[in-house]
XYZ file of C-alpha atoms in Angstrom:
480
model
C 149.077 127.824 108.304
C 148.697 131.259 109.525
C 150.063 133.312 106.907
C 147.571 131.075 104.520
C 144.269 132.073 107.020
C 145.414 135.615 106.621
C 145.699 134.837 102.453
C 142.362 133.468 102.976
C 140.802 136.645 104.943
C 142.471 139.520 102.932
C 140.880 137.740 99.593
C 137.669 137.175 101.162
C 137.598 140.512 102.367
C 138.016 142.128 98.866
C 136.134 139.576 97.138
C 132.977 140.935 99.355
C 133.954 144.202 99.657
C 131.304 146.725 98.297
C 132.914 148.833 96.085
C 134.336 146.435 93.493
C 134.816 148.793 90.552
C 137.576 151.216 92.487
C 139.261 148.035 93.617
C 139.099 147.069 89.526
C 140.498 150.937 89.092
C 143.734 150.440 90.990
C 146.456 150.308 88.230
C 149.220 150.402 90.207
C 148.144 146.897 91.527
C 146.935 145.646 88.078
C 150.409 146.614 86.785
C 152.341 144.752 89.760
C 150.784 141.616 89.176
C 151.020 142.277 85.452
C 155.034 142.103 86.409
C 154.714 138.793 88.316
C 156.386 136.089 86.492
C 154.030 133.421 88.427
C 150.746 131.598 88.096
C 147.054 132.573 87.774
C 146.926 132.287 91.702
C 150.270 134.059 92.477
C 149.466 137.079 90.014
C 146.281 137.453 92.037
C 148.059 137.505 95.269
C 150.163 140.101 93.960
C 147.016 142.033 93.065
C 145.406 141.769 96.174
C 148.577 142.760 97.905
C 149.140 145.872 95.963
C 145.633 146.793 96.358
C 145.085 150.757 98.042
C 142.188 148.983 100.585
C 144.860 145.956 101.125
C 147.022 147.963 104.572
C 143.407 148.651 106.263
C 141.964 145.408 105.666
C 144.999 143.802 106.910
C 145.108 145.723 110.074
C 141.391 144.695 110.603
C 142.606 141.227 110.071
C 145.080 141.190 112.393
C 142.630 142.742 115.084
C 140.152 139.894 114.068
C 142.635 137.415 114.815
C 144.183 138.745 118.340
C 140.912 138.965 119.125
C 139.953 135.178 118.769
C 143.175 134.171 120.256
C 142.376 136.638 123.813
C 139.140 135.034 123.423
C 140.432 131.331 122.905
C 142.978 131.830 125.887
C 140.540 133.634 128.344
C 138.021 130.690 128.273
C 140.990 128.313 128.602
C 141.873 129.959 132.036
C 138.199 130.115 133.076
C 137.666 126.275 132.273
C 140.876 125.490 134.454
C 139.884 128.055 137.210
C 136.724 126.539 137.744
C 137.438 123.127 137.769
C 140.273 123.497 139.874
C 137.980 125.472 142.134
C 135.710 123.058 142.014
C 137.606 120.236 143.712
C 138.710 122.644 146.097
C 134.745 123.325 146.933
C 134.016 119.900 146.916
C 136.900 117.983 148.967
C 136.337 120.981 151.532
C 132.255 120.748 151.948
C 132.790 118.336 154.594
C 135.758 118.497 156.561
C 138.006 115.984 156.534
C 134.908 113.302 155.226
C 134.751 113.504 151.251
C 131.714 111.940 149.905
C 132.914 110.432 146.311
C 129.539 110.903 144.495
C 129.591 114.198 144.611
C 133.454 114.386 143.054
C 133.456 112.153 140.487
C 129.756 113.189 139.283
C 131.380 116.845 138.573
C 134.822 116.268 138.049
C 135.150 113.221 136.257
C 131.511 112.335 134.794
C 129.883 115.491 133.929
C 132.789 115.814 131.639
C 131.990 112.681 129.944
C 128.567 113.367 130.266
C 129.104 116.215 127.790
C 131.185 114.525 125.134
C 128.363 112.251 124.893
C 125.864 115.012 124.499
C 128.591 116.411 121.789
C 128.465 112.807 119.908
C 125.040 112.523 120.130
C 124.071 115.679 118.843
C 126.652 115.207 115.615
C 124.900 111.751 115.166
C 121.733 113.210 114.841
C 122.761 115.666 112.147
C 124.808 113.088 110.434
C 124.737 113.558 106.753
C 124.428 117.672 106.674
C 127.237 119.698 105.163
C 128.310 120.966 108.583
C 127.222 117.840 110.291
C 129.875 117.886 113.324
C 128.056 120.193 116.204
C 130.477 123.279 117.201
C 129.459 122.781 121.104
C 128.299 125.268 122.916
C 131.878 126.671 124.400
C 132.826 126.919 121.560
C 129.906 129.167 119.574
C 130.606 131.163 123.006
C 134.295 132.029 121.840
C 133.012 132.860 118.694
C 130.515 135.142 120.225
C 132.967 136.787 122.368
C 135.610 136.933 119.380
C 133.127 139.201 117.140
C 132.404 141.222 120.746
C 135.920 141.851 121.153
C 136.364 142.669 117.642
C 134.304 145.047 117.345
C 134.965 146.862 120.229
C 139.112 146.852 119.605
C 138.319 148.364 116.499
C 135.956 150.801 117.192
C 139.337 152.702 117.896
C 140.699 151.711 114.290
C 140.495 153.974 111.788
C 139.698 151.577 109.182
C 135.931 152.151 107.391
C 133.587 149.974 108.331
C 133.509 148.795 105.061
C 136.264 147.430 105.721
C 135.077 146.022 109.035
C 132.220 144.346 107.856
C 134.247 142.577 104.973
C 136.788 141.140 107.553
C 133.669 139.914 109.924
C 131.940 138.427 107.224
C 135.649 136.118 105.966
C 135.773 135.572 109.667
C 131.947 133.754 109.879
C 132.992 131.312 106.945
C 136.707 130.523 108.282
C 135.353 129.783 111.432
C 133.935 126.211 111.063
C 131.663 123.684 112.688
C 135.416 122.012 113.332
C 137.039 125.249 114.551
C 134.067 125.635 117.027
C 135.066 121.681 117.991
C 138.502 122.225 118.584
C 137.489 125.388 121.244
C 135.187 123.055 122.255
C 136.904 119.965 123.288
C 140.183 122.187 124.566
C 137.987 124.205 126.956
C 136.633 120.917 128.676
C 140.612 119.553 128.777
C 141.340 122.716 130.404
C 138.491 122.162 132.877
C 139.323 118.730 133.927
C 142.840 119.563 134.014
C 142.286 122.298 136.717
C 139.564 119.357 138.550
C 142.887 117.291 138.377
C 145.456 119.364 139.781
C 142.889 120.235 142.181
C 142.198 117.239 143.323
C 145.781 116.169 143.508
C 147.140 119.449 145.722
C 144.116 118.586 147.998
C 144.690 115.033 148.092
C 148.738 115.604 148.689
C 148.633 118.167 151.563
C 145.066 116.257 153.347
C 144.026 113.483 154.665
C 140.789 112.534 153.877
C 138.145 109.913 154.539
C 136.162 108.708 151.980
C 132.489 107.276 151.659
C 130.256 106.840 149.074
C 126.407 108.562 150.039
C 123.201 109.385 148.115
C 119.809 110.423 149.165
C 118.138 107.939 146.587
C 120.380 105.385 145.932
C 120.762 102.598 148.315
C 123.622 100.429 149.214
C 123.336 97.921 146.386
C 122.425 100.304 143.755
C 125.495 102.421 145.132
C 127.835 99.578 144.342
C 126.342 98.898 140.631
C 127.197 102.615 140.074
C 130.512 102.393 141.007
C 131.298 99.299 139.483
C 130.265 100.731 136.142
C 131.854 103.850 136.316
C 135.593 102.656 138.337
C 135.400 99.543 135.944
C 137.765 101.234 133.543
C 139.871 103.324 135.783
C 140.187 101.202 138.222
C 141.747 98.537 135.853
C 144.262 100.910 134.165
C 144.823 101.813 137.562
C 145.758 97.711 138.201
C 143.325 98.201 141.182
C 140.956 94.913 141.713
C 137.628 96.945 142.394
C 135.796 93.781 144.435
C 132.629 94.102 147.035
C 134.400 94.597 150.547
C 136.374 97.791 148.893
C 132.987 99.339 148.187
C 131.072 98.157 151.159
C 133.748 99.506 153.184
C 132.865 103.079 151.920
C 128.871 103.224 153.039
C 128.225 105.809 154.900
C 125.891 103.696 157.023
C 129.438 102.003 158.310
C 130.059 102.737 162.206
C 133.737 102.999 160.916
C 134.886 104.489 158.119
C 137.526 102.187 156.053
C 140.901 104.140 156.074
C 141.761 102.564 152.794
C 142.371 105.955 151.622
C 145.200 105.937 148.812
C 142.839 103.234 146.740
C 140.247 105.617 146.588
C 142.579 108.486 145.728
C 144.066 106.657 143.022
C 140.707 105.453 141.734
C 139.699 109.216 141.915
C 142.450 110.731 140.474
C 142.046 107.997 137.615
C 138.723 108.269 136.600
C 139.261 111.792 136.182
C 142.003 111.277 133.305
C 139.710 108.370 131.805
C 136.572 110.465 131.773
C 138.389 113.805 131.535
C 141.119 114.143 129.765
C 142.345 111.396 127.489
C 138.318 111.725 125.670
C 139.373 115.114 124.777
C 143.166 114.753 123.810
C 141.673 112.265 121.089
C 138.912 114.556 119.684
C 141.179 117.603 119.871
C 143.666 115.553 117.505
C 140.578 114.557 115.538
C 139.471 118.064 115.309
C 142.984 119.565 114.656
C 142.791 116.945 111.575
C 139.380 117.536 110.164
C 140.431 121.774 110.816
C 143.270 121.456 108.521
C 141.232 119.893 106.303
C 138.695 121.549 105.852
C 141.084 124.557 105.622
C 142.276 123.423 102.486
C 138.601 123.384 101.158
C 137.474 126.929 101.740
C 135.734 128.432 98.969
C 137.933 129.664 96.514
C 138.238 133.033 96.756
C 139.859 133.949 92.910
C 137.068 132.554 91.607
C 134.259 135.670 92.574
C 133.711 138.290 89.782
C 136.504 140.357 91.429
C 139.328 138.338 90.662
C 138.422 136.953 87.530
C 137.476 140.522 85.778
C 141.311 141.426 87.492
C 142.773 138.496 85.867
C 141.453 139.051 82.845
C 143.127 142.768 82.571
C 146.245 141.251 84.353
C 146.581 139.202 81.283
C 145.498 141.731 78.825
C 148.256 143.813 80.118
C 151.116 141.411 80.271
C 150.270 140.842 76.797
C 150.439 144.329 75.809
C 153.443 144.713 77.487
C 155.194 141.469 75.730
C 154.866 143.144 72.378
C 156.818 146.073 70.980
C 154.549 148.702 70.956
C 154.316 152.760 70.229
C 153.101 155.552 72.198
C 150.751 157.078 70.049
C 151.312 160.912 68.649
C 148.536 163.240 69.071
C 148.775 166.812 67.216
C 147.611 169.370 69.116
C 145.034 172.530 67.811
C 146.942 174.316 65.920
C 146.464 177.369 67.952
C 147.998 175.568 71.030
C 150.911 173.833 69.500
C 153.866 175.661 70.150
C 154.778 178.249 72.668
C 155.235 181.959 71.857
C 157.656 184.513 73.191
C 155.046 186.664 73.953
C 152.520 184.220 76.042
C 153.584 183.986 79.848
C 154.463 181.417 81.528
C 153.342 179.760 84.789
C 154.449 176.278 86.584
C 152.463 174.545 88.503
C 152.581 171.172 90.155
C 150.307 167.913 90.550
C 150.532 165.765 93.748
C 154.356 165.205 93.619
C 156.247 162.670 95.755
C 159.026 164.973 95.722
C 156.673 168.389 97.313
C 159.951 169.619 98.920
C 161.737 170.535 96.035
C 159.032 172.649 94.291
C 159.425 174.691 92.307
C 161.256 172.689 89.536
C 161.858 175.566 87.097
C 164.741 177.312 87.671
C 163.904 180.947 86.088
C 162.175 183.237 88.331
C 160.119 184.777 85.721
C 158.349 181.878 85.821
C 154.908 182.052 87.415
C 154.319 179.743 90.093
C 151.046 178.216 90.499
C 152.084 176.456 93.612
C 151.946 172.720 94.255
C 148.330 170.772 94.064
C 147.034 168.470 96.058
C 143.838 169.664 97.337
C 140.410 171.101 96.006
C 141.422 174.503 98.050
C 145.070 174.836 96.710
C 143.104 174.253 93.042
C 141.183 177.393 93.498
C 144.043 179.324 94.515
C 145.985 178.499 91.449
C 142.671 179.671 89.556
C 142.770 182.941 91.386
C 146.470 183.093 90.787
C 146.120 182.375 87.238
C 143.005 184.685 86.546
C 145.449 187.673 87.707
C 148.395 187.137 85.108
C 148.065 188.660 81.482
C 146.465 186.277 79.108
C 147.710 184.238 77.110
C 149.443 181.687 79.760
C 151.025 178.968 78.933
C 150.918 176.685 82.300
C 153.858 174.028 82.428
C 151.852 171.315 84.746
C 154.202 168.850 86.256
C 152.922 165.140 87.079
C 154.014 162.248 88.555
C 154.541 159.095 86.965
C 153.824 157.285 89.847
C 149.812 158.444 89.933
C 147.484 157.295 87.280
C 145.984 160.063 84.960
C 142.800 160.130 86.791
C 139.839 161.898 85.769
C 139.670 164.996 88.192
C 143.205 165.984 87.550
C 142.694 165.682 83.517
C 139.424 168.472 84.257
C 141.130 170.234 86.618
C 144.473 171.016 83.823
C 141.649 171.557 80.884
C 139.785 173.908 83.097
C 143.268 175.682 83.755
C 143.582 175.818 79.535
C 140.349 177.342 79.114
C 140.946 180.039 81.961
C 144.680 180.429 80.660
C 143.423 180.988 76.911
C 146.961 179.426 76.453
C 148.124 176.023 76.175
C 148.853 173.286 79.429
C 151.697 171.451 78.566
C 151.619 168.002 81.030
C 155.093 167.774 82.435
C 155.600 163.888 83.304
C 158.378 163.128 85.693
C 159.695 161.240 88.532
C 160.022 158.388 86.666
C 162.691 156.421 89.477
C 160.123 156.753 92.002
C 157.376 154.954 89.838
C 159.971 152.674 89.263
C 160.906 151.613 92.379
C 157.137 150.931 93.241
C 156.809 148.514 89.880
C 155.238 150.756 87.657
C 155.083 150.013 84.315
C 156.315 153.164 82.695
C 155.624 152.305 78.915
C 152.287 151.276 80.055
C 151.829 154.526 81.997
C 153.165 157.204 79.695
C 150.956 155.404 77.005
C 147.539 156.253 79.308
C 148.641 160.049 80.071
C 149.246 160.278 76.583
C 145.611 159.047 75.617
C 144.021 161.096 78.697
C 145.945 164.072 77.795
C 144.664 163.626 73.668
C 140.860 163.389 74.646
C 141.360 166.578 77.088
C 143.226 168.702 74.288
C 146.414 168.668 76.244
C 150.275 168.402 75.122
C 152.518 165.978 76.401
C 156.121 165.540 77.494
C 158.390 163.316 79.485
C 161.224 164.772 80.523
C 163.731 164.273 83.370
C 163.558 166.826 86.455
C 165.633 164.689 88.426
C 167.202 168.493 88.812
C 165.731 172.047 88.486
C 164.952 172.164 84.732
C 165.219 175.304 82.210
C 161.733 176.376 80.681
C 163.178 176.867 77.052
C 164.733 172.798 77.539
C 161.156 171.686 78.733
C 159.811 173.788 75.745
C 161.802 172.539 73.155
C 161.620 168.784 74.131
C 157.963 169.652 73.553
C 158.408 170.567 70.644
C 160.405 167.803 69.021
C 157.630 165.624 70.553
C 155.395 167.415 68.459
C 157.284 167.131 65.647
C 158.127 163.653 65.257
């Protein structure tokens, strides 16, 4: 079930998240679930998993959800604390003389007196979509789950973006019977601590008991606990008659020493009242949380996913049919290299950085290794200095997508070069080993490349190459 609530929040999250269109961009993850042999759903999964966004939404997550379990557990321990603390308080008001109102009102009926607040409250909105009331505890764990949240991961990294998609998934997973379950446990938790309580004080004591109220009088006293002993007292198999409860007056010149029937009867109602009430609804809960789990909206079904399946499919598609790369002729003028042009290297955002340069000659120049906006203008300053014509050998990486700024930056290169850029594609094992689909790959370089006037080759510098063998593998490209 937890691995499925994280499903749930990582789709949510994207589905939501603001910038749909780069999420739509990311062809690495459009070509990994283009490779999945599964279902609709399953190809979407992939998707979403191989999505750029995916590792900082899932750390968010997973901040989200330690956060509501600190916040489930630290209300659990409060509940317990204070009842337990509570029957301390109240068997120790009096010295050794306990006065029974008072300790079954709070320990064992105000607990009831809740769940019937709880049931009467659902009645009353009986028929509405969330119909079942969360309870108060519980909309304060929720509360204190998005405090937390947001305060662990102010220290994150992640955009808030990011953030806000994860808070939002986390408002609709949390349900009216989510809120119910915190609910219910919390007051278990209470009347467990009233119980134990009760029992260490009751075990390691003795204590006289009486039954005394400022308003009620004797007889009204005795209707009260009739009603509410009726039940314990007769799982307890304890006959509850008139002498047991007139013996407990506190007008009595002698308080009965009957004390273990009282215990028991005390100790009782607070498991009647208490605790089996709130084992039941927790099951019922648990139940209705599952679900209702299983009924979340479906998340594949916002634009995101279904504009992603649709190119998922158009891909697999392509990719199930023999197909081409397509030959582009260069300008004439930039076609083939001459002995006389110079030559320069340079590379584009490598995996393999450390072993630049690739070319072995050293009359080669080098144009050093790309990968940000102020390395670019160095290679311009570089490449401004060298006699003109240049012809630039740029080496790329099958494993990045021919993006838009790289494709401007080469052609800008060309025009300052007055040469030719020949686009060097390589690393091809290291695209494969993250599922890239090479045939579809090469085929977009070579249609980027084509609308920016550029040549193309693939060629394997597994190894530090030879120009003239990059040159001439050019060529025959050209050629056939």
């Amino acid at each position: 079930m937890q691995d499925k609530i994280n499903r749930w929040l990582l789709d949510n999250a994207l589905a939501h998240h603001p910038d749909q269109q780069a999420l739509l961009n990311d062809n690495e993850a459009i070509q990994a679930a283009s490779a999945c042999q599964g279902n609709d759903a399953e190809k979407l999964a992939v998707f979403a998993d191989h999505l750029k966004v995916s590792s900082q939404l899932i750390a968010v997550i997973d901040d989200y959800r330690r956060c509501f379990d600190m916040a489930r557990i630290v209300f659990w321990l409060v509940a317990f604390l204070v009842g337990a603390s509570s029957a301390f308080a109240l068997l120790t008001a009096t010295a050794n003389h306990v006065n029974l109102m008072s300790v079954t009102l709070f320990c064992a009926l105000l607990p009831m007196f809740s769940l019937c607040l709880w049931l009467g409250v659902s009645l009353l909105r009986f028929g509405q979509s969330d119909s079942i009331s969360g309870g108060m505890l519980g909309r304060l764990v929720n509360a204190a789950t998005h405090l937390l949240s947001k305060l662990m991961i102010a220290a994150n990294t992640a955009p808030s973006v990011h953030q806000n998609a994860v808070f939002r998934a986390g408002r609709q997973w949390v349900n009216p019977w989510q809120l119910s379950l915190l609910t219910h446990s919390s007051w278990l938790f209470f009347s467990l601590g009233a119980l134990l309580g009760t029992l260490f004080r009751l075990s390691f004591y003795q204590y006289d008991f009486y039954w005394g109220s400022t308003l009620l009088d004797s007889q009204q006293i005795a209707v009260f606990v009739q009603i509410s002993f009726a039940l314990p007292a007769a799982l307890a198999g304890i006959p509850l008659n008139a002498d047991l409860i007139a013996s407990a007056q506190l007008d009595q010149s002698s308080i009965q020493t009957d004390r273990a029937v009282w215990a028991q009867l005390l100790l009782m109602s607070i498991v009647v009242y208490g605790i089996v009430p709130r084992l039941a609804f927790i099951a019922l809960s648990q139940v209705k949380l599952r679900q209702s789990l299983k009924n979340l909206p479906d998340n594949y079904a916002y634009p995101l996913f279904r504009q992603a399946l649709k190119r998922i499919k158009s891909l697999s598609e392509q990719s199930q049919q023999p197909m081409l790369a397509p030959r582009y002729p260069l300008p004439a003028d930039r076609a083939a290299h001459t002995g006389a042009n110079t030559i320069a290297s340079i590379g584009i955002e490598l995996d393999q950085s450390d072993r630049w340069p690739l070319i072995k000659e050293d009359t080669v120049k080098d144009l050093g290794h790309l990968i940000n906006s102020q390395q670019y203008q160095s290679a311009l300053t570089a490449l401004e200095s060298l006699e003109k014509p240049v012809d630039v050998l740029a080496f790329c990486s099958y494993a990045r997508s021919p993006d838009n700024t790289t494709l401007k930056r080469l052609r800008n290169i060309q025009d300052i070069a007055e040469g030719r850029v020949l686009i060097v594609l390589c690393e091809q094992a290291i695209a494969e080993s993250h599922q890239v689909d090479i045939h579809s790959r090469l085929i977009d370089w070579q249609t980027r490349a084509h609308e920016h006037a550029l040549a193309l080759v693939d060629f394997d510098c597994s190894h530090k190459v030879n120009v003239n063998d990059v040159l001439n593998a050019a060529e025959r490209e050209q050629q056939t």
